[in-house]
mmCIF file of C-alpha atoms in Angstrom:
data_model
loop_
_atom_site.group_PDB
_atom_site.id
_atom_site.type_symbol
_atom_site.label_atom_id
_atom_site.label_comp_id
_atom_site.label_asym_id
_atom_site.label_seq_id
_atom_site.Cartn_x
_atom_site.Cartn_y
_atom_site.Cartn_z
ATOM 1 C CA UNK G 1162 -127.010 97.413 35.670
ATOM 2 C CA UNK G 1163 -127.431 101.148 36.435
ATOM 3 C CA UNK G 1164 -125.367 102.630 39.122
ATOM 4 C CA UNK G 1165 -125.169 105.553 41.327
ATOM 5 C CA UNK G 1166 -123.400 106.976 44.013
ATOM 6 C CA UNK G 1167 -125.022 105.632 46.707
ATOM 7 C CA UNK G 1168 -126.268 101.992 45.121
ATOM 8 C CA UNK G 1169 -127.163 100.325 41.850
ATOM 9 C CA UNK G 1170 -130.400 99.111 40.397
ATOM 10 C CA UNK G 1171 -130.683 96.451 37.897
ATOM 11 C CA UNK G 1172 -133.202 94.695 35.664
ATOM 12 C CA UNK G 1173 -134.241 90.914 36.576
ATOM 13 C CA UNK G 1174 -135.617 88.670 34.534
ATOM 14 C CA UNK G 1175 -139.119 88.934 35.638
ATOM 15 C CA UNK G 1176 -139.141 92.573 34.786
ATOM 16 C CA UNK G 1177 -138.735 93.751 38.166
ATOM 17 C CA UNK G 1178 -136.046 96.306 39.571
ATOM 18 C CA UNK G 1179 -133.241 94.935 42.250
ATOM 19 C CA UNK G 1180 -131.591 97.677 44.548
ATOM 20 C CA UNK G 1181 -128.521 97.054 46.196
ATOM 21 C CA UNK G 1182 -126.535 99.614 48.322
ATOM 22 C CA UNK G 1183 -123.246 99.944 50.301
ATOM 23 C CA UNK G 1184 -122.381 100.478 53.913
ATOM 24 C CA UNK G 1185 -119.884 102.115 54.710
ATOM 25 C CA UNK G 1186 -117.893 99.472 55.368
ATOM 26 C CA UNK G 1187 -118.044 98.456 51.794
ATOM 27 C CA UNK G 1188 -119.744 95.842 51.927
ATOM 28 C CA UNK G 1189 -122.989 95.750 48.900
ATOM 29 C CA UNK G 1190 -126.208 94.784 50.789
ATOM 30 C CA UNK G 1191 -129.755 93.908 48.946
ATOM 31 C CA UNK G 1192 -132.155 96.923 49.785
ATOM 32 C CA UNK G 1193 -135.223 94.923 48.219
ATOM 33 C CA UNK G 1194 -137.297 94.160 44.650
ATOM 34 C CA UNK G 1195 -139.613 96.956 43.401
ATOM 35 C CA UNK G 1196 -141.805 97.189 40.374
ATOM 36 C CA UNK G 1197 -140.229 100.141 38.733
ATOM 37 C CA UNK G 1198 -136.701 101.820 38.643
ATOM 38 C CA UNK G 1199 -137.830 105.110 40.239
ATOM 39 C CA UNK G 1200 -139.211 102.984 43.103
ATOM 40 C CA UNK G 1201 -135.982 101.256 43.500
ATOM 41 C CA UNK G 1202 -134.076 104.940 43.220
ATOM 42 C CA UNK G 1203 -135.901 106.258 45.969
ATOM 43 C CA UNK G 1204 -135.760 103.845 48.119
ATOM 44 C CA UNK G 1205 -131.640 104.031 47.531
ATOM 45 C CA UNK G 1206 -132.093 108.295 48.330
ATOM 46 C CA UNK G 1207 -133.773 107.588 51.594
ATOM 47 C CA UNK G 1208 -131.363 104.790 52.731
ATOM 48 C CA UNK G 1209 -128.541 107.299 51.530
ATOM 49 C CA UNK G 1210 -129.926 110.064 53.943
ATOM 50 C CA UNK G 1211 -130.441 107.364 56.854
ATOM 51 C CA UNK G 1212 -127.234 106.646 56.519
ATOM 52 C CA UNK G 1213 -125.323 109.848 56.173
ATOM 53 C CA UNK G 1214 -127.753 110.302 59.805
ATOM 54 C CA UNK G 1215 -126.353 107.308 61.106
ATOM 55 C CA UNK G 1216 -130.456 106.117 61.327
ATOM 56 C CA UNK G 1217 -130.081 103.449 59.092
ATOM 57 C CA UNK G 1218 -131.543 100.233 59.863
ATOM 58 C CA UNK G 1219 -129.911 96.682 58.496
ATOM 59 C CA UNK G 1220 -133.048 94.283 58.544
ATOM 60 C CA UNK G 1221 -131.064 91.212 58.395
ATOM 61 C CA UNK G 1222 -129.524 91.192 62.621
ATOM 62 C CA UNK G 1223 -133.474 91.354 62.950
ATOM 63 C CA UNK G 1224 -133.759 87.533 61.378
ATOM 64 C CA UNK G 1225 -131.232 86.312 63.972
ATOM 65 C CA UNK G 1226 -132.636 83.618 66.500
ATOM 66 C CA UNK G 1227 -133.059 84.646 69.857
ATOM 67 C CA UNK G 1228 -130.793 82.238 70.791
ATOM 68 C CA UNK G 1229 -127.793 83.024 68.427
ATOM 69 C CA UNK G 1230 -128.203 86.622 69.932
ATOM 70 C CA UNK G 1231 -128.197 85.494 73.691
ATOM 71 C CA UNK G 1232 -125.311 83.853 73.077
ATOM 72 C CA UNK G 1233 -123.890 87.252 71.963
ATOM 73 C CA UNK G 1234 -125.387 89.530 74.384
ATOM 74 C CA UNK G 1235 -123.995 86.373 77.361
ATOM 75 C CA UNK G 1236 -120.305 86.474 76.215
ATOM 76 C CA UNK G 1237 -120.399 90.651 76.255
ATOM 77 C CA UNK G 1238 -122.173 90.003 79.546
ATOM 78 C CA UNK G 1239 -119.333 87.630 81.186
ATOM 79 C CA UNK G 1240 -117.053 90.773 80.681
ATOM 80 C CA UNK G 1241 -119.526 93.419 82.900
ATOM 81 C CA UNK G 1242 -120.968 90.857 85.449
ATOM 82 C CA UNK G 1243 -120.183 89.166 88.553
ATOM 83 C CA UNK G 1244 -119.907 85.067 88.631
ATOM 84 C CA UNK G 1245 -122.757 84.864 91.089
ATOM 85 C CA UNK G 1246 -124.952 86.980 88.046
ATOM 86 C CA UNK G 1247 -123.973 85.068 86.033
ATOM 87 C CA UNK G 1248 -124.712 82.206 87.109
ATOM 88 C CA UNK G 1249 -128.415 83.524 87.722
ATOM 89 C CA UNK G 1250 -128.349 84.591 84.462
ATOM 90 C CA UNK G 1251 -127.806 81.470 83.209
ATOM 91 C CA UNK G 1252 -130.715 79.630 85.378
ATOM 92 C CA UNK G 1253 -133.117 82.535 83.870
ATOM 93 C CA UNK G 1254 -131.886 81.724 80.335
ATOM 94 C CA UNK G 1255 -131.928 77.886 80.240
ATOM 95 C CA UNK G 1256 -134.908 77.719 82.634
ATOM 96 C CA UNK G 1257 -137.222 80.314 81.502
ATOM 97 C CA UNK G 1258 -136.281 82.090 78.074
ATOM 98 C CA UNK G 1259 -135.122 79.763 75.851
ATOM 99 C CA UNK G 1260 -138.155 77.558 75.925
ATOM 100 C CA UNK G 1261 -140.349 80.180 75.197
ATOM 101 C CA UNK G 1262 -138.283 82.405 73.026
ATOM 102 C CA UNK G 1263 -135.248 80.861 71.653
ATOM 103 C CA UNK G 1264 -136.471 79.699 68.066
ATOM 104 C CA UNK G 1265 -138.429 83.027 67.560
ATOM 105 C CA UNK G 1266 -136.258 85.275 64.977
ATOM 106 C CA UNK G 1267 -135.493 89.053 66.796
ATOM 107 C CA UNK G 1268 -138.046 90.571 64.580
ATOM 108 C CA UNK G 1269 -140.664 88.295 65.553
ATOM 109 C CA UNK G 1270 -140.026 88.977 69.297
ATOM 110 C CA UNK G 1271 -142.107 91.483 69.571
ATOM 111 C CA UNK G 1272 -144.490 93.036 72.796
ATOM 112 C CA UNK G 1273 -147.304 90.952 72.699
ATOM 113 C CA UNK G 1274 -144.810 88.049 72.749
ATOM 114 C CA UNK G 1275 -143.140 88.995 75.700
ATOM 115 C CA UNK G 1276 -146.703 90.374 77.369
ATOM 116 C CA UNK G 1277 -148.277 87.044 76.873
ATOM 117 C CA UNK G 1278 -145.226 84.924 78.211
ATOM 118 C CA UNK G 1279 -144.929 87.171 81.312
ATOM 119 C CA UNK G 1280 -148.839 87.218 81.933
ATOM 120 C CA UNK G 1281 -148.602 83.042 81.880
ATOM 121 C CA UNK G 1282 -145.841 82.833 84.953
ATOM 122 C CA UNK G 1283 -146.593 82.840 88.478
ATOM 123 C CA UNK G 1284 -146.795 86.319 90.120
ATOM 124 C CA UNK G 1285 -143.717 85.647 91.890
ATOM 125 C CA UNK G 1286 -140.163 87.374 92.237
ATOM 126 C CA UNK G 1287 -138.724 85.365 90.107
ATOM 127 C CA UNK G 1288 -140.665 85.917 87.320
ATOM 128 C CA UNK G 1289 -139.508 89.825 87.739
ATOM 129 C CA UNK G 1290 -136.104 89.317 88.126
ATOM 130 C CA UNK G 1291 -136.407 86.943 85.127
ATOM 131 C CA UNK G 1292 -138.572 89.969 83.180
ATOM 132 C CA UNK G 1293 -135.493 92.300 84.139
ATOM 133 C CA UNK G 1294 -132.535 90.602 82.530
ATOM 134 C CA UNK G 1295 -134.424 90.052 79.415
ATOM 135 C CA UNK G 1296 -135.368 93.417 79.611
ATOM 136 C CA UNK G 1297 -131.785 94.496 79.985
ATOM 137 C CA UNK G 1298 -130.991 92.040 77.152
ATOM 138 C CA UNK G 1299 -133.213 93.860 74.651
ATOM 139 C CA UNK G 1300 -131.650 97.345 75.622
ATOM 140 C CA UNK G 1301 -128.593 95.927 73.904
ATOM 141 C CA UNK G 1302 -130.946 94.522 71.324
ATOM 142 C CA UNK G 1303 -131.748 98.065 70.479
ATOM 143 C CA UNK G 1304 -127.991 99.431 70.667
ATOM 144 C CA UNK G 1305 -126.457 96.655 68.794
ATOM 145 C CA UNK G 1306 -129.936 96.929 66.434
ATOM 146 C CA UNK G 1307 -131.191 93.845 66.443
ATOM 147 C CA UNK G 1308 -134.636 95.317 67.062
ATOM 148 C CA UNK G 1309 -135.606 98.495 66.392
ATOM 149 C CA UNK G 1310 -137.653 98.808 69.759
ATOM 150 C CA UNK G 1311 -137.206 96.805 73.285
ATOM 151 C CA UNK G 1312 -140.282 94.559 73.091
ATOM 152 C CA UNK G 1313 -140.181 94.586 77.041
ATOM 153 C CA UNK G 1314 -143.335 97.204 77.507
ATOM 154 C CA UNK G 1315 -145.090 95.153 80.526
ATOM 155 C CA UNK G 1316 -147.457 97.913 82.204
ATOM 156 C CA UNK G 1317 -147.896 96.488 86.154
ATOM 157 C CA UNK G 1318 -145.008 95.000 86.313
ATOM 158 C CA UNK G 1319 -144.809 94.982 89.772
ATOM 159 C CA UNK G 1320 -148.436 94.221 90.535
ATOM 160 C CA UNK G 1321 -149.178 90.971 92.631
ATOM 161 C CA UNK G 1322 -145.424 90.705 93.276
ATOM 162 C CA UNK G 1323 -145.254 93.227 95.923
ATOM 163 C CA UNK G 1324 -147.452 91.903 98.142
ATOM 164 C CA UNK G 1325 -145.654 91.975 101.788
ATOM 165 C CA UNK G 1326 -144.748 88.591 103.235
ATOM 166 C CA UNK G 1327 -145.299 87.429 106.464
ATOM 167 C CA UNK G 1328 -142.940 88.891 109.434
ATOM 168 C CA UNK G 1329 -141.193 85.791 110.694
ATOM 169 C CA UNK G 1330 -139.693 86.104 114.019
ATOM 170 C CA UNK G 1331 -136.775 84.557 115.667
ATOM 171 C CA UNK G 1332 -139.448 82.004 117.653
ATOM 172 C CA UNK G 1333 -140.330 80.863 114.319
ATOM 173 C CA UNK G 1334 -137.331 80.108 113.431
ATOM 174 C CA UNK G 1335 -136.906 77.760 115.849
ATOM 175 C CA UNK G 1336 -140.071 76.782 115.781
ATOM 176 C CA UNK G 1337 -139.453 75.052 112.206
ATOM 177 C CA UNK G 1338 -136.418 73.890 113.715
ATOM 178 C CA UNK G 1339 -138.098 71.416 116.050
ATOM 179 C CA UNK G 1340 -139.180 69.623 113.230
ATOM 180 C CA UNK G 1341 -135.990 69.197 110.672
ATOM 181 C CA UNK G 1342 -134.379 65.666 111.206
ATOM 182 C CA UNK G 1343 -131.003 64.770 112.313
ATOM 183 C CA UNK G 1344 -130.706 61.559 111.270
ATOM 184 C CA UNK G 1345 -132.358 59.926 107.723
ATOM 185 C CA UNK G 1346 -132.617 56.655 106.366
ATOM 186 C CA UNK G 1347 -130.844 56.072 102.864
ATOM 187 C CA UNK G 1348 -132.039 53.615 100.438
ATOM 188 C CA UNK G 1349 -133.583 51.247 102.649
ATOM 189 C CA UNK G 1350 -130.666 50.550 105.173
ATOM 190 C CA UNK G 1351 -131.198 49.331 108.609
ATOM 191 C CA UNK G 1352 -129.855 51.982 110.131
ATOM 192 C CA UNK G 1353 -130.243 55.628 110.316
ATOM 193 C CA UNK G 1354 -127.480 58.097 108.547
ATOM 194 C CA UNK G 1355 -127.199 61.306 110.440
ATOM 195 C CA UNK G 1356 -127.623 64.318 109.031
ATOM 196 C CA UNK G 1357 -126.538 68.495 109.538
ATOM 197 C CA UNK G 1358 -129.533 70.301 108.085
ATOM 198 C CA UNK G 1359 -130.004 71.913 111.342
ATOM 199 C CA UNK G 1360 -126.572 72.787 111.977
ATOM 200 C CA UNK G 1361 -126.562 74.027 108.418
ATOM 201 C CA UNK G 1362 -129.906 76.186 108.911
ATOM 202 C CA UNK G 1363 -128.591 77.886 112.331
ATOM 203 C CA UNK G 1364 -125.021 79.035 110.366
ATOM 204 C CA UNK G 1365 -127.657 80.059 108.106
ATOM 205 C CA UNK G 1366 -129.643 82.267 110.761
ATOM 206 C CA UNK G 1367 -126.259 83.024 112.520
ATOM 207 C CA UNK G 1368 -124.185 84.814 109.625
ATOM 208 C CA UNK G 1369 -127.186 85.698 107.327
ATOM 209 C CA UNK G 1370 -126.203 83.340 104.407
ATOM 210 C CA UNK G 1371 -127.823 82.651 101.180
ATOM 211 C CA UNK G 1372 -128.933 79.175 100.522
ATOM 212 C CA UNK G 1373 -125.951 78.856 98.602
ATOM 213 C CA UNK G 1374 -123.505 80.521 100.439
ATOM 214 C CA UNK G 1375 -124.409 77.789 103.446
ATOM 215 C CA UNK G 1376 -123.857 74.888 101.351
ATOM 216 C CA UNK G 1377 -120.482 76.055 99.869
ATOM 217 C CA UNK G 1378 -118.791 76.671 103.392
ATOM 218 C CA UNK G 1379 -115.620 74.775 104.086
ATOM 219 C CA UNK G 1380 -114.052 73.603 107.121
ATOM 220 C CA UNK G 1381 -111.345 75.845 107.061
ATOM 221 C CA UNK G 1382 -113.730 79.042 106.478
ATOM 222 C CA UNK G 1383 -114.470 78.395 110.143
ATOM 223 C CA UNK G 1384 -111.794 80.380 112.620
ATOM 224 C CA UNK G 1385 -112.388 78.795 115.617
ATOM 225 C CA UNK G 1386 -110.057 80.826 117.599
ATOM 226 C CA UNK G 1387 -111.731 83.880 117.107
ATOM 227 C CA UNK G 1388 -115.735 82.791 116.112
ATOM 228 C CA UNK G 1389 -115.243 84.663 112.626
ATOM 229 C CA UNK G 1390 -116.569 83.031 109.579
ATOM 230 C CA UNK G 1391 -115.419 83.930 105.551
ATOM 231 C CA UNK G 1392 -117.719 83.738 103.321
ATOM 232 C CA UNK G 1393 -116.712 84.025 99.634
ATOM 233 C CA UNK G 1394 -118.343 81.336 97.612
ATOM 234 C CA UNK G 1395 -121.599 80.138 96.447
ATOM 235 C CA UNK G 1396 -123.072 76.964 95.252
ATOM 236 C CA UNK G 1397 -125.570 77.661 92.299
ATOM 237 C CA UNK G 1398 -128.362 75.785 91.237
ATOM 238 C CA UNK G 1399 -127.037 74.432 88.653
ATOM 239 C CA UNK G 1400 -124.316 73.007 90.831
ATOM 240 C CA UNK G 1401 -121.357 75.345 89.368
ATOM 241 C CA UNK G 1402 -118.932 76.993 92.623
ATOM 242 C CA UNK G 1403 -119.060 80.330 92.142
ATOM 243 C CA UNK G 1404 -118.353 83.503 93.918
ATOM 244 C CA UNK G 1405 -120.726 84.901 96.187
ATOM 245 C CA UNK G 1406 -123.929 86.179 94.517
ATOM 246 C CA UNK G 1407 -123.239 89.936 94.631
ATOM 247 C CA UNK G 1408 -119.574 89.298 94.535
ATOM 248 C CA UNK G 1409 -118.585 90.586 97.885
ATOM 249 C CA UNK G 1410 -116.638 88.713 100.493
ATOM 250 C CA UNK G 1411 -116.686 88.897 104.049
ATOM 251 C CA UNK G 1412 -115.897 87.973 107.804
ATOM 252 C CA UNK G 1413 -118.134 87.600 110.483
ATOM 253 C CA UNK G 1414 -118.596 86.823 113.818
ATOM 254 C CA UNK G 1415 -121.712 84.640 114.174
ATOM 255 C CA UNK G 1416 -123.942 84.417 116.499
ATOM 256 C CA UNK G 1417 -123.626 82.061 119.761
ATOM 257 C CA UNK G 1418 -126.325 79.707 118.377
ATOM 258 C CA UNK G 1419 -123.949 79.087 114.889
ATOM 259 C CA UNK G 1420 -121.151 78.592 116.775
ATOM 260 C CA UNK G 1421 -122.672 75.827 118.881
ATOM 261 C CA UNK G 1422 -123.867 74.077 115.631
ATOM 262 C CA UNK G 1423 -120.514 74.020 113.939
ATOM 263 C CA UNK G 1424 -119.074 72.457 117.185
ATOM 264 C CA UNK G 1425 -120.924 69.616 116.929
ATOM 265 C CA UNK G 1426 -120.055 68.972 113.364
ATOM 266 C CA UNK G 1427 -117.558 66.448 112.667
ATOM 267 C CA UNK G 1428 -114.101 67.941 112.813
ATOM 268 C CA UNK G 1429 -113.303 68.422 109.375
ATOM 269 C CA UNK G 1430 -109.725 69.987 108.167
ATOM 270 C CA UNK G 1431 -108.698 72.015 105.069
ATOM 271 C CA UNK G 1432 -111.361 72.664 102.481
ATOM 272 C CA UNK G 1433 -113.759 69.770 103.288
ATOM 273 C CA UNK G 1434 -117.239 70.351 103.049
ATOM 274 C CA UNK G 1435 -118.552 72.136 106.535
ATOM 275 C CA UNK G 1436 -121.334 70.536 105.715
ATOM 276 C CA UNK G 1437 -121.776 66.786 104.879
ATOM 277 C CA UNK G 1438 -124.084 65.241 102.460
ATOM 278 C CA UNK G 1439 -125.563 61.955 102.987
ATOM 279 C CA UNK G 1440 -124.743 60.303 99.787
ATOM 280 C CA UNK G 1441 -122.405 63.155 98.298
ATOM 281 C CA UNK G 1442 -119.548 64.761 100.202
ATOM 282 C CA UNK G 1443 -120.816 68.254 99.945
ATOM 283 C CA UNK G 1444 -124.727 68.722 101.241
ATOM 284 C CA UNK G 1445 -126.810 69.532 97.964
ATOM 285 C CA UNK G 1446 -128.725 72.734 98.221
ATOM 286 C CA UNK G 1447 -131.836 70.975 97.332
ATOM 287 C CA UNK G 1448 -131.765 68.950 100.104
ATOM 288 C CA UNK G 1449 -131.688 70.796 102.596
ATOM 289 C CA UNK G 1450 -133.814 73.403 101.035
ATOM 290 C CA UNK G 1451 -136.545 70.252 100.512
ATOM 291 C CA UNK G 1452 -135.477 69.842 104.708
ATOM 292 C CA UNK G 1453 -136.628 73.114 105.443
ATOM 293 C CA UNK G 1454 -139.502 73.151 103.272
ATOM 294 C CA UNK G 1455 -141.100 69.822 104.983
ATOM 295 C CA UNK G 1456 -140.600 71.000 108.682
ATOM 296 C CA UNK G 1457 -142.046 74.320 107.886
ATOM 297 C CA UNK G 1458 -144.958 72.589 106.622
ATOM 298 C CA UNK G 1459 -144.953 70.252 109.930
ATOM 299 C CA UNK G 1460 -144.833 73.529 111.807
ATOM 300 C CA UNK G 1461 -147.730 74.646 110.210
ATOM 301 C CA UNK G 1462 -145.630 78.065 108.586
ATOM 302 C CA UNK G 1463 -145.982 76.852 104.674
ATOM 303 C CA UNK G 1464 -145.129 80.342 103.745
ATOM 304 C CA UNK G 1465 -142.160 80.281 105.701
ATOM 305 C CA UNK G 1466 -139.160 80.349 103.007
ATOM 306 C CA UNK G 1467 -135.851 79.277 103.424
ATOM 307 C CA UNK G 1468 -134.462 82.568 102.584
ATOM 308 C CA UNK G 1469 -136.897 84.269 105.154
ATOM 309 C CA UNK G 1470 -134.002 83.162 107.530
ATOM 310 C CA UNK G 1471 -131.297 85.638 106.203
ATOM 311 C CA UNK G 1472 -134.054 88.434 106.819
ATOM 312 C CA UNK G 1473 -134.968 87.313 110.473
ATOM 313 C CA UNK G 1474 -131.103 87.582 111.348
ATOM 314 C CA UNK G 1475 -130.453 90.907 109.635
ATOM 315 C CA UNK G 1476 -133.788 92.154 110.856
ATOM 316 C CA UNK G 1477 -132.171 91.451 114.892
ATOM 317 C CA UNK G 1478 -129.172 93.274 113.828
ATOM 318 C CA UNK G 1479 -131.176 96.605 112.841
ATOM 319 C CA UNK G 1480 -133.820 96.503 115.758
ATOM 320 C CA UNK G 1481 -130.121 95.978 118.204
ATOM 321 C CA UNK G 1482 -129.932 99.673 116.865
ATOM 322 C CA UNK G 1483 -126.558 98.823 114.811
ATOM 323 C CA UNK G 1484 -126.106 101.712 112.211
ATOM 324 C CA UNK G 1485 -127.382 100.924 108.654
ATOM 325 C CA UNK G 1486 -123.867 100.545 107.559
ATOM 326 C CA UNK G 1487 -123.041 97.683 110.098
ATOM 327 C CA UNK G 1488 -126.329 95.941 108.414
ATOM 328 C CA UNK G 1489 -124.838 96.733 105.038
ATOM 329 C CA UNK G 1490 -121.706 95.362 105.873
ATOM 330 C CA UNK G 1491 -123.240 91.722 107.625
ATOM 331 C CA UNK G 1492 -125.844 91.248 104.710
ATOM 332 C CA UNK G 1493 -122.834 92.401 101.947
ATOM 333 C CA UNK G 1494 -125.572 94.817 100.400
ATOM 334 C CA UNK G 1495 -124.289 96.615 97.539
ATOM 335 C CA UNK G 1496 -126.770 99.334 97.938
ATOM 336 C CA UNK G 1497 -128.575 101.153 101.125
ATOM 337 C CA UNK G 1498 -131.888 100.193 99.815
ATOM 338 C CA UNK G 1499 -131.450 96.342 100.055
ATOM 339 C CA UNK G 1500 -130.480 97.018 103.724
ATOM 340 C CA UNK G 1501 -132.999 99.720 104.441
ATOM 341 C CA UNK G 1502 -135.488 96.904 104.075
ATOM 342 C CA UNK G 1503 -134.384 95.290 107.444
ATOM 343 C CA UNK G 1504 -135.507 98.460 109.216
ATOM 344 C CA UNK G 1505 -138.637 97.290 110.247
ATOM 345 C CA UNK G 1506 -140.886 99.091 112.704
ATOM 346 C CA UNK G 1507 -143.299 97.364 115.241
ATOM 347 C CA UNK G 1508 -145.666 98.496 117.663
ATOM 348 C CA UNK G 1509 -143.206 98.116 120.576
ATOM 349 C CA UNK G 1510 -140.317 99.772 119.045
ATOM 350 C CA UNK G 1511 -142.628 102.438 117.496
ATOM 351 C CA UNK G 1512 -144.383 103.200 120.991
ATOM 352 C CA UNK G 1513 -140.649 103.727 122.569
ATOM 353 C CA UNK G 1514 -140.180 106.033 120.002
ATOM 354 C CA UNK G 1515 -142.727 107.889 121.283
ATOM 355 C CA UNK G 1516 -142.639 107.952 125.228
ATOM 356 C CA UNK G 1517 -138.657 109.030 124.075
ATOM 357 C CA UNK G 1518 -139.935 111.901 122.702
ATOM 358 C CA UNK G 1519 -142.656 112.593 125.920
ATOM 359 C CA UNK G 1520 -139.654 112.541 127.770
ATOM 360 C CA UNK G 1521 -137.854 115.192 125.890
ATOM 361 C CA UNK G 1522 -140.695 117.165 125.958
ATOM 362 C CA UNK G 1523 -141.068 117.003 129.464
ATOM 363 C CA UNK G 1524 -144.447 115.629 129.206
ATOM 364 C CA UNK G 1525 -146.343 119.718 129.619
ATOM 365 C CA UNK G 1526 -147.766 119.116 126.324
ATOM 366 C CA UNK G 1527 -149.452 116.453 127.249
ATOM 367 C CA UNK G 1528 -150.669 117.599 130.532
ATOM 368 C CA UNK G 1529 -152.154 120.950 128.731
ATOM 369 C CA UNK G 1530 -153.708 118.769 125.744
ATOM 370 C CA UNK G 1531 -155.892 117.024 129.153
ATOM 371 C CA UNK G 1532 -156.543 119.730 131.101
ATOM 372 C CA UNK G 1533 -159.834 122.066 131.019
#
């Protein structure tokens, strides 16, 4: 076996050339099979030089599975991310990624993999927000060089999704109410249970809570002295208690029509579910999401999404004329451009803007603009 500074080369069998080299951790890594010596030389120069540039690529994290390196990239994530991220991140994982990734090695994931998978979903905001943690996953891909390039290239991204959905108003709202039930029947019983999916729905409207966040109130997050609420928790999808989805925690004062639904709760004590469930002491978030869903349909507003009611609330709060920060504070936005959405300007308001201005003016533009 010949030997140099940098490697050593040796003679197999079959009359080939084997070139090994060392990193400088010391440990001797296979740099590949070549016909002659001088081949297998060279190759050993130019890893040398990509290595004293700190360029030099190990090809072996690129046969790792997709789903040995998620598992990597998820504990390193647990230390930067909030439990309510997490938790997405999770759903997006099991849900979405594995199936179509997980058995591919890293250096098979490559762009027209991930193009293809993202061109087969539903334009719809999940599939972005999906698209965006495995694009931040492959960023670390790169750094940690598992790949040598992010495979997440997607040209459009944002075409289909953007669309703007329908401007649901407060009479909407409780227009869909009408039609959610207060009392169901469970496995064939002769009698009717009753059931809080309305009360649930107007807390909902009244403090601007995620699905989640509704479902994982207690009775004792309820002051009923003062009419504030504290919200802190969430209930995932998955089921798992977590901590709110952008980790902040607040108290509110709720509307008048959320304070009339948790008064006709039944009076519960400690850290009992506020809300009931018919067969389970805490109300699942699918059910009253699937509670929603059918009286929106009943109401003829199919398009009308359960989360649409956070935006109606928050939307009422900005056209009240509170300051952005006051919207920032009762959404718990983490950045002025998830609240700036809520600013919404309609013909009314816009047209007020406008005679406001008249008024300043004293109107003598307008009478010389008409005169002559």
């Amino acid at each position: 076996m010949a030997r140099s500074k940098n490697g050593s080369v040796r003679r197999l069998k079959s009359g080939r050339f084997q070139a090994r080299y060392t990193l400088p951790t010391g440990e001797q890594v296979p740099a590949g099979t070549f016909d002659t010596e001088r081949q297998a030389r060279q190759r050993l120069d130019e890893i040398e030089v990509d290595l004293r540039r700190g360029e030099h690529w190990d090809g072996r994290k690129g046969k790792t599975r997709f789903r040995d390196f998620m598992v990597e990239y998820m504990a390193h994530r647990e230390l930067t991310a909030t439990q309510g991220e997490l938790a997405n991140n999770r759903s997006y994982l099991k849900v979405h990624l594995l199936p179509a990734f997980g058995n591919l090695r890293m250096e098979e994931l490559d762009e027209e993999a991930v193009d293809k998978w993202f061109a087969a979903q539903r334009p719809t905001e999940t599939r972005r927000n999906v698209y965006a943690f495995l694009r931040r996953a492959m960023k670390y891909a790169v750094k940690w060089k598992y790949v040598r390039r992010s495979p997440c290239q997607v040209l459009d991204l944002n075409k289909s999704v953007g669309e703007p959905r329908p401007s649901w108003s407060k009479d909407d709202f409780l227009r869909v109410l009408e039609h959610v039930p207060t009392e169901v029947i469970v496995n064939n019983t002769s009698g009717a249970t009753r059931v809080y999916y309305r009360e649930a729905l107007e807390v909902m409207f009244a403090a601007h809570l995620r699905l989640g966040e509704v479902v994982a109130l207690n009775a004792n997050d309820f002051n009923r002295k003062t009419g504030e609420l504290r919200i802190e928790r969430q209930v995932t999808n998955l089921g798992h208690t977590t901590e709110t989805k952008t980790g902040a925690r607040a108290e509110l004062y709720l509307f008048e029509i959320g304070v009339a639904a948790i008064n006709r709760l039944p009076l519960g004590i400690g850290a009992v579910p506020m809300f009931p469930g018919v067969v389970s002491p805490r109300m699942p978030r699918s059910s009253l999401q699937k509670a929603w869903r059918s009286a929106a349909t009943k109401a003829g507003l199919e398009n009308f999404h359960v989360h649409d009611i956070r935006h109606i609330g928050l939307t009422l709060v900005a056209a009240s004329g509170a300051p952005i920060k006051d919207v920032m504070a009762r959404g718990r936005h983490r950045s002025l451009q998830s609240a700036i959405r809520y600013q919404h300007t309609d013909a009314d308001r816009d047209r007020k803007v406008a005679d406001d201005v008249n008024r300043l003016m004293g109107g003598s533009w307008g009478a010389s603009a008409t005169s002559g």
